Structure formats: structure tokens, C-alpha cells
Tab-separated table of C-alpha atoms and ligand atoms in Angstrom:
chain	number	residue	atom	x	y	z
A	156	MET	CA	-24.542	-48.006	-35.782
A	157	SER	CA	-22.544	-50.732	-37.277
A	158	ARG	CA	-22.532	-51.372	-41.152
A	159	ARG	CA	-24.647	-53.984	-41.347
A	160	ASN	CA	-27.267	-51.780	-40.179
A	161	VAL	CA	-26.384	-48.824	-41.733
A	162	TYR	CA	-26.859	-51.163	-45.127
A	163	ARG	CA	-30.122	-52.180	-43.835
A	164	GLU	CA	-31.924	-48.666	-42.964
A	165	SER	CA	-30.516	-47.432	-46.516
A	166	VAL	CA	-32.581	-50.061	-48.160
A	167	LEU	CA	-35.743	-49.923	-45.546
A	168	GLY	CA	-35.478	-45.963	-46.950
A	169	ILE	CA	-36.157	-46.762	-50.721
A	170	GLY	CA	-39.336	-47.210	-49.751
A	171	TYR	CA	-39.782	-43.994	-48.973
A	172	ASP	CA	-37.641	-42.777	-52.447
A	173	LEU	CA	-41.337	-43.606	-53.645
A	174	VAL	CA	-43.074	-41.309	-51.507
A	175	LYS	CA	-40.662	-37.862	-52.801
A	176	ALA	CA	-41.456	-39.540	-56.051
A	177	CYS	CA	-45.578	-38.256	-55.046
A	178	VAL	CA	-44.756	-35.248	-53.978
A	179	LEU	CA	-43.696	-34.322	-56.034
A	180	GLN	CA	-45.720	-35.276	-58.518
A	181	THR	CA	-48.289	-34.597	-56.925
A	182	ALA	CA	-46.696	-31.011	-56.520
A	183	PHE	CA	-47.000	-29.910	-60.471
A	184	GLU	CA	-50.614	-32.288	-60.578
A	185	LEU	CA	-51.559	-29.942	-58.196
A	186	TRP	CA	-50.111	-27.224	-59.573
A	187	ILE	CA	-48.719	-25.871	-56.418
A	188	PHE	CA	-45.721	-23.915	-57.398
A	189	GLU	CA	-47.542	-22.410	-59.919
A	190	ALA	CA	-49.807	-21.011	-57.765
A	191	LEU	CA	-46.748	-19.499	-55.087
A	192	LYS	CA	-45.147	-18.114	-58.396
A	193	ASP	CA	-45.714	-14.189	-57.947
A	194	ALA	CA	-45.967	-14.124	-53.906
A	195	PRO	CA	-45.649	-16.812	-50.578
A	196	LYS	CA	-48.566	-17.514	-49.312
A	197	SER	CA	-49.918	-19.296	-45.973
A	198	ALA	CA	-51.586	-23.162	-46.131
A	199	LEU	CA	-55.101	-21.660	-45.624
A	200	VAL	CA	-55.216	-18.866	-48.867
A	201	LEU	CA	-53.444	-22.310	-50.673
A	202	SER	CA	-56.167	-23.772	-49.569
A	203	GLU	CA	-59.457	-21.447	-50.313
A	204	HIS	CA	-57.125	-21.213	-54.157
A	205	LEU	CA	-57.246	-25.442	-55.215
A	206	GLY	CA	-60.570	-26.189	-53.548
A	207	ALA	CA	-58.313	-28.155	-51.180
A	208	ASN	CA	-58.785	-29.669	-47.938
A	209	ARG	CA	-56.596	-27.597	-45.317
A	210	ARG	CA	-55.503	-29.868	-43.284
A	211	SER	CA	-54.172	-32.446	-45.068
A	212	LEU	CA	-52.534	-29.890	-47.276
A	213	GLU	CA	-50.814	-28.256	-44.414
A	214	LEU	CA	-49.053	-31.515	-44.297
A	215	PHE	CA	-48.486	-31.629	-47.521
A	216	LEU	CA	-47.247	-28.783	-48.290
A	217	ASN	CA	-44.843	-28.975	-44.644
A	218	ALA	CA	-43.637	-32.054	-46.546
A	219	LEU	CA	-42.660	-30.239	-49.893
A	220	VAL	CA	-40.832	-28.053	-47.567
A	221	SER	CA	-39.008	-30.690	-45.723
A	222	LEU	CA	-37.880	-32.406	-49.095
A	223	GLY	CA	-35.887	-29.162	-50.372
A	224	PHE	CA	-39.107	-28.062	-53.303
A	225	LEU	CA	-40.393	-25.261	-51.398
A	226	ALA	CA	-39.222	-22.750	-48.476
A	227	SER	CA	-41.908	-21.313	-45.209
A	228	GLU	CA	-41.230	-18.893	-43.260
A	229	GLY	CA	-43.683	-19.027	-40.076
A	230	PRO	CA	-47.304	-19.499	-42.038
A	231	MET	CA	-45.945	-18.425	-45.955
A	232	TYR	CA	-45.049	-21.091	-48.511
A	233	GLN	CA	-43.181	-19.471	-51.285
A	234	ASN	CA	-41.105	-21.082	-54.055
A	235	THR	CA	-37.401	-21.714	-53.699
A	236	LYS	CA	-34.285	-20.145	-55.883
A	237	TYR	CA	-33.747	-22.927	-58.171
A	238	GLY	CA	-37.735	-23.749	-58.149
A	239	THR	CA	-38.567	-21.380	-59.547
A	240	GLU	CA	-36.067	-21.942	-62.091
A	241	ILE	CA	-37.208	-25.368	-62.551
A	242	PHE	CA	-40.437	-26.425	-61.414
A	243	LEU	CA	-42.233	-22.850	-63.725
A	244	LYS	CA	-43.925	-22.970	-66.370
A	245	GLY	CA	-41.650	-21.460	-69.520
A	246	LYS	CA	-38.780	-21.633	-68.113
A	247	PRO	CA	-35.847	-23.042	-70.196
A	248	LEU	CA	-35.010	-25.305	-67.524
A	249	TYR	CA	-38.380	-26.622	-66.862
A	250	ILE	CA	-38.836	-30.149	-65.501
A	251	GLY	CA	-42.344	-30.487	-64.523
A	252	ASP	CA	-42.818	-32.252	-68.138
A	253	MET	CA	-40.230	-35.057	-67.739
A	254	VAL	CA	-42.070	-34.852	-64.484
A	255	GLY	CA	-45.820	-36.290	-65.657
A	256	LEU	CA	-44.802	-38.171	-68.172
A	257	GLN	CA	-42.951	-40.595	-64.915
A	258	THR	CA	-45.905	-39.571	-63.249
A	259	ARG	CA	-48.138	-40.693	-66.360
A	260	SER	CA	-45.496	-44.045	-66.662
A	261	ALA	CA	-46.292	-44.746	-62.413
A	262	GLY	CA	-48.342	-47.172	-63.245
A	263	ASN	CA	-46.758	-49.360	-65.436
A	264	TRP	CA	-43.797	-49.552	-63.161
A	265	LEU	CA	-46.170	-51.976	-60.402
A	266	LYS	CA	-45.864	-54.741	-63.712
A	267	LEU	CA	-42.297	-55.195	-63.236
A	268	LYS	CA	-43.130	-58.597	-61.959
A	269	GLU	CA	-45.127	-59.391	-64.667
A	270	CYS	CA	-42.435	-57.573	-67.638
A	271	VAL	CA	-40.138	-60.053	-65.303
A	272	MET	CA	-41.619	-62.890	-65.894
A	273	SER	CA	-42.889	-62.726	-69.312
A	274	GLY	CA	-39.921	-60.863	-70.962
A	275	THR	CA	-41.491	-58.012	-72.215
A	276	SER	CA	-43.246	-54.850	-71.730
A	277	VAL	CA	-47.310	-54.943	-70.714
A	278	ALA	CA	-47.354	-50.766	-70.946
A	279	GLN	CA	-49.311	-49.774	-73.494
A	280	PRO	CA	-49.092	-47.660	-75.676
A	281	ASP	CA	-45.147	-48.479	-76.055
A	282	PHE	CA	-43.278	-45.394	-75.244
A	283	SER	CA	-41.006	-45.193	-77.668
A	284	LYS	CA	-43.527	-45.513	-80.480
A	285	VAL	CA	-46.213	-42.876	-79.634
A	286	ASP	CA	-48.434	-41.967	-82.533
A	287	HIS	CA	-51.450	-40.537	-81.831
A	288	VAL	CA	-50.531	-36.119	-81.353
A	289	GLU	CA	-51.418	-35.436	-77.740
A	290	ALA	CA	-49.459	-38.743	-76.450
A	291	ALA	CA	-46.058	-37.792	-78.596
A	292	SER	CA	-46.559	-34.125	-77.639
A	293	GLY	CA	-46.100	-35.261	-73.230
A	294	PHE	CA	-43.181	-37.429	-74.289
A	295	ALA	CA	-41.313	-35.197	-76.859
A	296	ARG	CA	-41.953	-31.873	-74.330
A	297	ALA	CA	-40.230	-34.498	-71.340
A	298	MET	CA	-37.595	-35.052	-74.036
A	299	HIS	CA	-37.104	-31.057	-74.287
A	300	ASN	CA	-36.598	-31.268	-70.688
A	301	THR	CA	-34.572	-34.014	-70.257
A	302	ALA	CA	-31.814	-32.567	-73.491
A	303	MET	CA	-31.996	-28.948	-72.313
A	304	GLY	CA	-29.578	-30.099	-68.691
A	305	HIS	CA	-26.520	-30.445	-70.973
A	306	ALA	CA	-27.757	-29.518	-74.962
A	307	GLU	CA	-25.899	-26.146	-74.845
A	308	PHE	CA	-22.877	-27.641	-73.213
A	309	LEU	CA	-23.190	-30.542	-76.138
A	310	SER	CA	-23.351	-28.586	-78.799
A	311	ARG	CA	-20.009	-26.169	-77.382
A	312	LYS	CA	-18.151	-30.203	-77.814
A	313	LEU	CA	-19.114	-31.375	-80.872
A	314	PRO	CA	-17.542	-31.059	-83.687
A	315	LEU	CA	-19.947	-30.501	-85.985
A	316	ALA	CA	-18.586	-26.702	-87.088
A	317	SER	CA	-17.003	-28.813	-90.669
A	318	VAL	CA	-21.097	-30.617	-91.215
A	319	ARG	CA	-23.099	-29.043	-93.769
A	320	SER	CA	-25.713	-31.311	-93.728
A	321	LEU	CA	-27.139	-33.182	-90.132
A	322	LEU	CA	-29.091	-35.836	-89.890
A	323	ASP	CA	-31.179	-36.093	-86.417
A	324	LEU	CA	-32.588	-39.385	-85.783
A	325	GLY	CA	-35.011	-39.578	-83.797
A	326	GLY	CA	-34.857	-36.184	-83.249
A	327	GLY	CA	-38.031	-35.782	-81.354
A	328	PRO	CA	-38.215	-32.429	-79.958
A	329	GLY	CA	-35.226	-31.164	-82.211
A	330	THR	CA	-33.857	-29.192	-78.509
A	331	PHE	CA	-30.196	-30.977	-79.769
A	332	THR	CA	-30.756	-29.908	-83.614
A	333	ILE	CA	-32.177	-26.728	-82.731
A	334	HIS	CA	-28.661	-26.031	-80.070
A	335	PHE	CA	-26.224	-27.554	-82.680
A	336	LEU	CA	-27.529	-24.996	-85.108
A	337	HIS	CA	-27.243	-22.136	-83.023
A	338	ALA	CA	-23.848	-23.381	-82.384
A	339	ASN	CA	-22.563	-23.892	-85.848
A	340	PRO	CA	-24.199	-21.043	-88.348
A	341	GLY	CA	-22.505	-22.962	-91.383
A	342	LEU	CA	-24.979	-25.937	-90.489
A	343	ARG	CA	-28.413	-27.812	-91.914
A	344	ALA	CA	-30.547	-30.320	-90.569
A	345	THR	CA	-33.146	-32.850	-91.024
A	346	ILE	CA	-34.687	-34.085	-88.331
A	347	PHE	CA	-36.586	-37.566	-89.219
A	348	ASP	CA	-39.396	-38.733	-86.760
A	349	LEU	CA	-42.753	-40.152	-86.730
A	350	PRO	CA	-45.333	-38.094	-87.904
A	351	ALA	CA	-47.227	-37.596	-84.135
A	352	THR	CA	-44.219	-36.303	-82.837
A	353	LEU	CA	-43.100	-33.690	-85.454
A	354	GLN	CA	-46.134	-31.753	-84.497
A	355	THR	CA	-44.335	-31.000	-81.934
A	356	THR	CA	-41.098	-30.909	-83.370
A	357	ARG	CA	-41.803	-27.885	-85.753
A	358	THR	CA	-43.429	-25.676	-82.715
A	359	PHE	CA	-39.468	-25.884	-81.172
A	360	VAL	CA	-37.539	-24.892	-84.270
A	361	GLU	CA	-39.749	-22.646	-85.105
A	362	GLN	CA	-40.012	-20.229	-81.536
A	363	ALA	CA	-36.274	-21.180	-82.332
A	364	LYS	CA	-36.459	-19.007	-85.293
A	365	LEU	CA	-34.128	-22.091	-87.540
A	366	ALA	CA	-37.247	-22.924	-89.737
A	367	GLU	CA	-35.197	-22.192	-92.405
A	368	ARG	CA	-32.375	-24.248	-91.807
A	369	VAL	CA	-34.894	-27.294	-90.938
A	370	SER	CA	-36.866	-29.946	-92.982
A	371	TYR	CA	-38.675	-33.044	-91.105
A	372	GLN	CA	-38.865	-36.546	-92.361
A	373	GLU	CA	-41.752	-37.994	-91.139
A	374	GLY	CA	-42.089	-41.795	-91.198
A	375	ASP	CA	-40.680	-44.808	-89.710
A	376	PHE	CA	-36.958	-45.483	-89.349
A	377	ASN	CA	-37.333	-49.103	-89.409
A	378	CYS	CA	-38.429	-49.904	-92.252
A	379	ASP	CA	-39.411	-46.371	-94.314
A	380	GLU	CA	-36.610	-45.076	-96.000
A	381	ILE	CA	-34.010	-41.777	-95.377
A	382	LYS	CA	-34.280	-40.051	-97.906
A	383	GLY	CA	-30.571	-37.742	-99.307
A	384	MET	CA	-27.359	-37.976	-98.112
A	385	PHE	CA	-25.429	-35.964	-94.723
A	386	GLY	CA	-22.098	-35.215	-93.091
A	387	ALA	CA	-23.273	-36.533	-89.868
A	388	CYS	CA	-25.820	-38.565	-88.260
A	389	PHE	CA	-27.219	-38.092	-84.449
A	390	MET	CA	-28.818	-41.325	-83.135
A	391	SER	CA	-29.534	-39.717	-79.309
A	392	HIS	CA	-31.461	-42.254	-77.043
A	393	ILE	CA	-32.384	-44.278	-80.012
A	394	ILE	CA	-30.715	-47.396	-79.790
A	395	HIS	CA	-32.427	-48.126	-76.192
A	396	SER	CA	-35.484	-48.602	-77.375
A	397	GLN	CA	-34.572	-50.703	-79.540
A	398	SER	CA	-33.320	-54.592	-79.755
A	399	ALA	CA	-29.946	-55.179	-81.203
A	400	GLU	CA	-31.077	-56.661	-84.068
A	401	LEU	CA	-33.029	-53.771	-85.003
A	402	ASN	CA	-30.315	-51.255	-84.249
A	403	ARG	CA	-27.631	-52.896	-86.452
A	404	ALA	CA	-29.971	-53.312	-89.359
A	405	LEU	CA	-30.399	-49.011	-88.257
A	406	LEU	CA	-26.653	-48.142	-88.432
A	407	SER	CA	-25.766	-50.652	-91.281
A	408	ASN	CA	-29.220	-47.940	-92.692
A	409	VAL	CA	-27.190	-44.971	-91.543
A	410	PHE	CA	-24.127	-45.731	-92.846
A	411	LYS	CA	-25.447	-45.483	-97.122
A	412	HIS	CA	-26.998	-42.012	-95.464
A	413	LEU	CA	-23.410	-40.757	-94.790
A	414	ASN	CA	-20.961	-38.779	-97.037
A	415	PRO	CA	-17.480	-39.958	-97.256
A	416	ASP	CA	-15.911	-39.452	-94.023
A	417	GLY	CA	-19.601	-38.600	-92.020
A	418	ARG	CA	-19.636	-39.031	-88.664
A	419	LEU	CA	-22.218	-40.967	-87.016
A	420	ILE	CA	-22.474	-40.047	-82.943
A	421	VAL	CA	-24.764	-41.900	-80.200
A	422	GLN	CA	-25.733	-40.671	-77.161
A	423	ASP	CA	-27.284	-43.133	-74.471
A	424	PHE	CA	-27.534	-44.657	-71.146
A	425	PHE	CA	-24.044	-46.973	-71.685
A	426	LEU	CA	-23.406	-49.900	-69.737
A	427	ASN	CA	-20.260	-50.856	-68.269
A	428	PRO	CA	-18.804	-54.326	-70.131
A	429	ASP	CA	-20.162	-55.842	-65.830
A	430	ARG	CA	-23.827	-54.461	-67.129
A	431	THR	CA	-24.560	-53.735	-63.514
A	432	SER	CA	-22.650	-50.247	-63.788
A	433	PRO	CA	-23.423	-47.272	-63.924
A	434	GLN	CA	-26.346	-47.401	-61.873
A	435	PHE	CA	-29.176	-45.170	-63.808
A	436	PRO	CA	-28.297	-47.312	-67.440
A	437	ALA	CA	-28.432	-49.678	-65.062
A	438	LEU	CA	-31.971	-50.041	-63.605
A	439	PHE	CA	-33.027	-47.723	-66.942
A	440	ALA	CA	-32.899	-51.014	-68.946
A	441	LEU	CA	-35.911	-52.223	-66.849
A	442	ASN	CA	-37.287	-48.829	-67.535
A	443	MET	CA	-37.210	-49.874	-71.517
A	444	LEU	CA	-38.283	-53.955	-70.083
A	445	VAL	CA	-41.233	-51.932	-69.102
A	446	HIS	CA	-42.020	-49.518	-71.957
A	447	THR	CA	-40.917	-51.395	-74.643
A	448	GLU	CA	-41.095	-54.504	-76.926
A	449	SER	CA	-37.654	-54.859	-77.042
A	450	GLY	CA	-35.762	-52.070	-75.703
A	451	GLN	CA	-32.599	-51.813	-73.247
A	452	THR	CA	-29.792	-50.933	-72.794
A	453	TYR	CA	-25.822	-52.132	-73.962
A	454	THR	CA	-22.537	-51.778	-72.933
A	455	PHE	CA	-20.059	-49.466	-75.401
A	456	ASP	CA	-18.693	-52.533	-76.713
A	457	GLU	CA	-21.905	-53.421	-78.019
A	458	VAL	CA	-21.929	-50.467	-79.780
A	459	ALA	CA	-19.194	-50.215	-81.225
A	460	GLN	CA	-19.699	-54.015	-82.547
A	461	TRP	CA	-22.590	-52.640	-84.543
A	462	MET	CA	-20.830	-49.766	-86.048
A	463	ARG	CA	-17.539	-51.516	-87.213
A	464	GLU	CA	-20.006	-54.630	-88.629
A	465	ALA	CA	-22.201	-51.665	-90.606
A	466	GLY	CA	-18.778	-50.566	-91.879
A	467	PHE	CA	-17.612	-47.113	-89.876
A	468	GLU	CA	-14.048	-46.548	-88.801
A	469	GLU	CA	-12.407	-44.314	-86.379
A	470	VAL	CA	-15.261	-45.853	-83.369
A	471	LYS	CA	-14.225	-44.209	-79.956
A	472	SER	CA	-16.539	-43.126	-76.458
A	473	LEU	CA	-15.819	-39.381	-75.877
A	474	LYS	CA	-15.193	-38.272	-72.197
A	475	PHE	CA	-17.674	-36.134	-71.115
A	476	ARG	CA	-19.035	-35.735	-67.452
A	477	LEU	CA	-22.869	-35.601	-67.913
A	478	PRO	CA	-26.279	-36.441	-65.744
A	479	ARG	CA	-27.325	-39.863	-65.435
A	480	GLY	CA	-24.337	-41.515	-67.295
A	481	ILE	CA	-24.922	-40.131	-70.548
A	482	ALA	CA	-22.353	-40.853	-72.449
A	483	LEU	CA	-21.392	-40.561	-76.759
A	484	LEU	CA	-19.586	-43.163	-79.156
A	485	THR	CA	-18.799	-41.242	-82.686
A	486	ALA	CA	-17.602	-43.416	-85.065
A	487	LYS	CA	-16.022	-42.413	-89.422
A	488	LYS	CA	-17.287	-43.638	-92.742
A	489	SER	CA	-14.067	-43.614	-94.249
B	141	LIG	C1	-36.198	-41.045	-76.360
B	141	LIG	S1	-37.114	-39.904	-78.131
B	141	LIG	C2	-34.769	-39.307	-77.735
B	141	LIG	C3	-35.257	-38.070	-78.777
B	141	LIG	C4	-34.838	-37.125	-78.712
B	141	LIG	N1	-33.219	-37.129	-79.669
B	141	LIG	C5	-33.513	-36.332	-77.767
B	141	LIG	O1	-32.831	-37.192	-76.623
B	141	LIG	O2	-34.387	-35.653	-77.509
B	141	LIG	C6	-36.464	-41.218	-79.457
B	141	LIG	C7	-37.445	-40.771	-80.116
B	141	LIG	O3	-36.771	-41.115	-80.974
B	141	LIG	C8	-38.376	-41.700	-81.522
B	141	LIG	N2	-38.981	-43.083	-82.337
B	141	LIG	C9	-39.034	-44.319	-81.789
B	141	LIG	N3	-38.857	-45.303	-82.675
B	141	LIG	C10	-38.770	-44.675	-84.503
B	141	LIG	C11	-39.143	-45.517	-84.847
B	141	LIG	N4	-39.385	-46.190	-85.171
B	141	LIG	N5	-38.776	-44.389	-86.262
B	141	LIG	C12	-38.867	-42.443	-86.107
B	141	LIG	N6	-38.809	-42.854	-84.711
B	141	LIG	C13	-38.933	-43.219	-83.748
B	141	LIG	C14	-39.514	-41.283	-80.927
B	141	LIG	O4	-41.250	-40.341	-81.516
B	141	LIG	C15	-39.100	-40.458	-80.030
B	141	LIG	O5	-38.905	-39.001	-80.902
């Protein structure tokens, strides 16, 4: 095939990526992986278990096998080796809450044209500011799923050994805080987030048996007071939810709440100066367009500039190989 035709076929194939996503999301909605948790089952047995049509379920199960999400041997279907680690609820590397969030947001993507035309989200509610407990729990658990991919790695890499107090601003489920506390016995943390989210955060922190080392501040970090002074502030996946203006103001406020020599650590999906790469941050900018009032992804230079304007020095990026183009920028209050 010519290069042009390879390209053409690859573009044509993109439509099927949506089909793949629907297959995975539907497998979670039907609890297929849980149904196969204890033993392989045939399509007939599974259809009776789920109350599903046998013929269509078999087509569906075969598609799951074709995608590597299930395995089959003769008429029997079973979870794969890695599937048992990521598709079963309660496993540390479970991803079902994130897939569930993607299912719930799928309808919003169908409004992308309206968002591009109007310049802002048409989704309700704004995903970055969920204020009722059930939605906040679903969102926080999805954030936990993604954070679990590298939180332990990061806790070994970030120099927090000499820090006594950490502010996790917009800490969500608290997954990063939990790992930082495990890795740094002398550290205590304050997690600042919206009240509805903090209900889920408390559950995770208590499960990790860290309740005595964590305190909470409920509020909107753009308008409510941050109380106290801290040795470091971690802001993970916060700046992409809001406008440059709000981020500038937020970094200035954070600066005031750091001790001399205090560290700011910003983790996010950073764009290269061309704004078109890496691919994930470029696409995630649209995720923010679709789901928030003024969010988008930013370049290293933009965020570094906000940090310097706020008074920070020694701005530098940490070069780790992290999933989805995640990167970190740190700075110091002199
Ligand atoms: C994308 S999540 C990131 C959670 C966590 N930092 C992580 O990386 O796993 C953003 C978090 O910021 C919180 N948040 C967003 N806007 C906020 C605001 N104005 N005030 C306080 N918290 C906010 C959300 O509730 C959510 O928990």
C-alpha cells in the first residue's frame, strides 16, 4: 500500500476507536468482568446470568476477546491475566471508575461542535466543580484510578523528605498525598478541595490508616481563604481546569502560604511550545473545552512565567517518563 493509502486507512479506522471505547464501557456497565471473576463461563451461562440475549451477547464477548479484554477457550470466556488486575473492583490498579466517568461524559463529546463554535463548555455540570456528593465521588474515584498508575513512583522521586507540611491543593481522592505520606514518615498533609469531594477523600485516607496525619480544608480555592503556612504545595491536574487569569491569581495566593524555601510542585499535561504536541495534552485541551467553563492545557513556558510572576524562583521541569504526557514543574519560594 502507498503511504497515502496507509494514512487514509488509518484515518478511516479512527471511527472504530469510538466502537472500541463503547465495547469497553458496555462491558463495565454489564459487569462482564465481575461475572467471570470466579470461573470461565459460556455465552449461554453468561446470558442467563445477565438476562441478555444469547446471540448478541456472544457477538459482544467475541469483540471483547478480539480487543484483548477477555480470553476464550472453545465456548468458554474468561478474564485475562492483566484483566484480573485492572477490571475487577477493589483491585489497586482498577480502572472501572475512570471508564465509568468516560461513559458519563460521552454525550458531552457529541457537543464538541457547539463548544468549538461558542468558545465554551455546554456540559452540565462543569466537571471540575462537582458539588453534589454522588457525582463528586464518581469523579474522585476516577481520579484515584488514574493517579494509581504512577503515584507510588512519584512518591519515590519527589524530594519531600525534609518537608514537614504539604498542601495538596485540589487533592481530590488524596491518592498522591497518601503515597507521599507513606514514603515520607515525617510529613503531614492538608488536602484542600470542595466539600462534596472531601467526603470521598476522607474515606480513602482512613482506609490508608493515615487519618492522624491529614487535615482538610473545605472550600473554593479561587475565593475561599487557604489557612496556614506550608513547606510545599502540590497542585496536580488543577491548572488545566481553569483560565490563565485564575491560575495566575491562584499561584500568587499559594506563594503567600509557603514558608521561605517552600516548594511548589505542579503536575499536569503540559504542551510543547508548538501547542500541537504531545498528542494527549493537545487532545486534553478539548476535554477541558467540552467539560469546563475556561479550562485548557498550557505550555511549560506559560506556567513557568506565572510562577515567576507570583514570585517563585528556580523554576524547573522534572523529566520523568509518565503516562499521557504528564509532566511536573517545580519552583521555590526564596
Ligand atoms: C482533576 S481533579 C485532580 C485531583 C488530584 N489532584 C489528582 O491529581 O488526582 C481536580 C480536583 O480539584 C478540585 N477542584 C476544582 N476546582 C476547585 C476549586 N475551585 N476549589 C477547590 N477544589 C477544586 C476538584 O474537586 C477535584 O478534586
